[in-house]
PDB file of C-alpha atoms in Angstrom:
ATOM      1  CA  UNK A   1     -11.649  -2.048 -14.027  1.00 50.00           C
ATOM      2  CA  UNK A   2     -10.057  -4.763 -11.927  1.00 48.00           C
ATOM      3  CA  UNK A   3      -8.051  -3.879  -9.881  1.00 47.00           C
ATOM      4  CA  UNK A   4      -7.789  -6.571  -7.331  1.00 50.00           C
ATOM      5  CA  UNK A   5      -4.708  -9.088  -8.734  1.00 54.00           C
ATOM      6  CA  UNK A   6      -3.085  -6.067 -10.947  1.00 52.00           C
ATOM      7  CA  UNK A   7      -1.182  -4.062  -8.979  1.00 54.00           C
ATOM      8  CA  UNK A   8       1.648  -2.550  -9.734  1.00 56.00           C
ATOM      9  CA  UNK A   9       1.121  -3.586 -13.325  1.00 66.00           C
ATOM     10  CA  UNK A  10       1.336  -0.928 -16.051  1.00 83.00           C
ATOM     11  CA  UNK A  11      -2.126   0.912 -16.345  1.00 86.00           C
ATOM     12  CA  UNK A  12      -2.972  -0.914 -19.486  1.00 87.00           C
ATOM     13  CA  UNK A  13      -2.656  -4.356 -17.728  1.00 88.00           C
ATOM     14  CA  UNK A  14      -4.871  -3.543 -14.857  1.00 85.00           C
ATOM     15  CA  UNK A  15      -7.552  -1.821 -16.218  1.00 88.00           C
ATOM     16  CA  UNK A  16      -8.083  -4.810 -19.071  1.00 88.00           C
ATOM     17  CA  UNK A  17      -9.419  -2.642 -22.582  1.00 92.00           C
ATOM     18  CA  UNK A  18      -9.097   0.708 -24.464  1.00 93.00           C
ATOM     19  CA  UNK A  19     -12.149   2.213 -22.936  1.00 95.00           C
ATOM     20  CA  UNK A  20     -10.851   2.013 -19.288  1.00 94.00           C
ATOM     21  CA  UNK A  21      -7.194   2.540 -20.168  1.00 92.00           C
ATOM     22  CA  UNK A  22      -8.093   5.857 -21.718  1.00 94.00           C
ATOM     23  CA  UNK A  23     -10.567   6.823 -18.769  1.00 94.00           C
ATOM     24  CA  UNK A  24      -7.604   6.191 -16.566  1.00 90.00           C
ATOM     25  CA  UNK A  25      -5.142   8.026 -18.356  1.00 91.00           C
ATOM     26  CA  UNK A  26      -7.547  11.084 -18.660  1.00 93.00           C
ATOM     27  CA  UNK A  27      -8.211  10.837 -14.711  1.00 90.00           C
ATOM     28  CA  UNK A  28      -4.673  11.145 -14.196  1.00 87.00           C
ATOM     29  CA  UNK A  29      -3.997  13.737 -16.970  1.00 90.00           C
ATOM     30  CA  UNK A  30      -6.499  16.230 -15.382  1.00 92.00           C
ATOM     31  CA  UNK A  31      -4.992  18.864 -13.300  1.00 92.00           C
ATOM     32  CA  UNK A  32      -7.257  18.995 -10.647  1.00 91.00           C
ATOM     33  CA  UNK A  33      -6.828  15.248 -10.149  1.00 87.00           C
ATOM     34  CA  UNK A  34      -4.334  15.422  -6.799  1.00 87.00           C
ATOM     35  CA  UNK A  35      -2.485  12.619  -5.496  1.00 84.00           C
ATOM     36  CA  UNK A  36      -2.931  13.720  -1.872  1.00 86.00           C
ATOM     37  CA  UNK A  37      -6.722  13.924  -2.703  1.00 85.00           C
ATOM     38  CA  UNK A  38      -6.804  10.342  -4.182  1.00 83.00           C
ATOM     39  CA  UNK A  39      -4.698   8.538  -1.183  1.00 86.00           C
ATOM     40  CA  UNK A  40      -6.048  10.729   1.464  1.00 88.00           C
ATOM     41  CA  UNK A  41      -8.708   8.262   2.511  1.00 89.00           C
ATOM     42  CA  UNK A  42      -6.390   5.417   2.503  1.00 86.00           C
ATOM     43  CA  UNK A  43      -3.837   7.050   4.417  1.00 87.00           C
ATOM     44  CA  UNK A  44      -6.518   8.128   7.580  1.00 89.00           C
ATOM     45  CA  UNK A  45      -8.121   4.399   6.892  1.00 89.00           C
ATOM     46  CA  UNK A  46      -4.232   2.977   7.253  1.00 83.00           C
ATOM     47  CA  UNK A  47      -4.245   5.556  10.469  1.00 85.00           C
ATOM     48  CA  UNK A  48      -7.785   4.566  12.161  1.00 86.00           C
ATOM     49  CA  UNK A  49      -6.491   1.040  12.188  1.00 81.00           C
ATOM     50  CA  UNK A  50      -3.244   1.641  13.333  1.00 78.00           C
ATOM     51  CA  UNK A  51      -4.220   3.668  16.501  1.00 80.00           C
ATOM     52  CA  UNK A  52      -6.661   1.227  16.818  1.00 80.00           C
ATOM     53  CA  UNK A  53      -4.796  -1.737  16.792  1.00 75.00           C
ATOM     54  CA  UNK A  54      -1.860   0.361  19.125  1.00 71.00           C
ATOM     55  CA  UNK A  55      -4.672   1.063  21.704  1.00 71.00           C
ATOM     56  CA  UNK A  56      -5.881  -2.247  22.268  1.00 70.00           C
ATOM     57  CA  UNK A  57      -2.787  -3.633  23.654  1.00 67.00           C
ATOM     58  CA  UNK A  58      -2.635  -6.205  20.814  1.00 64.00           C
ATOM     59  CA  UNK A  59       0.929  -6.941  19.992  1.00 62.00           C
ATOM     60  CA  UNK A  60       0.225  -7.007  15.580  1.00 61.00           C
ATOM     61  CA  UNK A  61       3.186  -6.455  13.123  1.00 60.00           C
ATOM     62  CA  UNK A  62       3.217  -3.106  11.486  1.00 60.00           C
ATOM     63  CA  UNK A  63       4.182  -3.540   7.570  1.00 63.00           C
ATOM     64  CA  UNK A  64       5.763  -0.337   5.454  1.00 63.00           C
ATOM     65  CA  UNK A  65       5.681  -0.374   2.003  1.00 64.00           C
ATOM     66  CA  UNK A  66       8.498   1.496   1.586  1.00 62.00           C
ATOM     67  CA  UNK A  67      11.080  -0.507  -0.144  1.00 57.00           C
ATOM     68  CA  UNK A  68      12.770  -2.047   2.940  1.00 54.00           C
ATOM     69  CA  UNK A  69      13.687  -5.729   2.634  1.00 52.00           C
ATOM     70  CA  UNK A  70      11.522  -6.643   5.285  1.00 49.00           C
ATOM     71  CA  UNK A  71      10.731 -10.273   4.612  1.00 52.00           C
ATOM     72  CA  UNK A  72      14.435 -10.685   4.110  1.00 51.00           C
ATOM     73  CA  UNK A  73      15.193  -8.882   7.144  1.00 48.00           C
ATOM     74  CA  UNK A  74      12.737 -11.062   9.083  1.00 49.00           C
ATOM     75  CA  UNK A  75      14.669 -14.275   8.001  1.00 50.00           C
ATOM     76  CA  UNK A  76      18.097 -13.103   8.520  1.00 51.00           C
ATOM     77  CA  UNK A  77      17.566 -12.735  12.439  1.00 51.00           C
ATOM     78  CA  UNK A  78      16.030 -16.063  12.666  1.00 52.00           C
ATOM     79  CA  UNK A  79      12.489 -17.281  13.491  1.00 50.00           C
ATOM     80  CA  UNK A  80      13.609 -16.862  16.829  1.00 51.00           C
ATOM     81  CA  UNK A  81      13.456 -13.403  17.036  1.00 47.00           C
ATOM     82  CA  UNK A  82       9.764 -11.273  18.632  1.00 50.00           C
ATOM     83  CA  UNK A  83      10.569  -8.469  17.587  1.00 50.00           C
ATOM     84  CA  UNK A  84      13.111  -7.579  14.748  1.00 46.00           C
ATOM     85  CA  UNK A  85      14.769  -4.455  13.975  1.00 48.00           C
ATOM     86  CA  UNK A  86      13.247  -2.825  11.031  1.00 46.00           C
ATOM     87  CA  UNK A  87      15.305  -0.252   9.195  1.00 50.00           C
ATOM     88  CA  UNK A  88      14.383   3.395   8.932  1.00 44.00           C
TER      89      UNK A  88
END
């Protein structure tokens, strides 16, 4: 599968043919397929760099994927601004 310039796309878009749709759909279809279980390593990597990144005094944007107009938010205050207000 390639996943590298598909996602968000519908599982039959990113994973290209038949044979790796249906492997992904079974994956997900199995109940001891968790979602904690599949994300858990992203969310400590997402964590490691974080604290890193908070301990070395660097001064590095933090980005949520939350649904929060960020980008818009951003361009609203003006260029101008170091360090915007983000909602939530």
């Amino acid at each position: 599968m390639n996943q590298d310039n598909s996602v968000g796309s519908p599982i039959p878009l990113a994973c290209q043919d038949w044979a790796n749709t249906k492997a992904a759909y079974r994956f997900l279809a199995n109940p001891k397929v968790d979602e904690g279980d599949i994300l858990g390593g992203h969310f400590a990597a997402t964590r490691q760099r974080y604290d890193l990144t908070a301990n070395s005094g660097a001064s590095r944007p933090v980005f949520r994927n939350d649904g929060a107009p960020l980008f818009r938010l951003i361009a609203a205050q003006g260029s101008d601004q170091s360090s915007p207000t983000i909602p939530g």
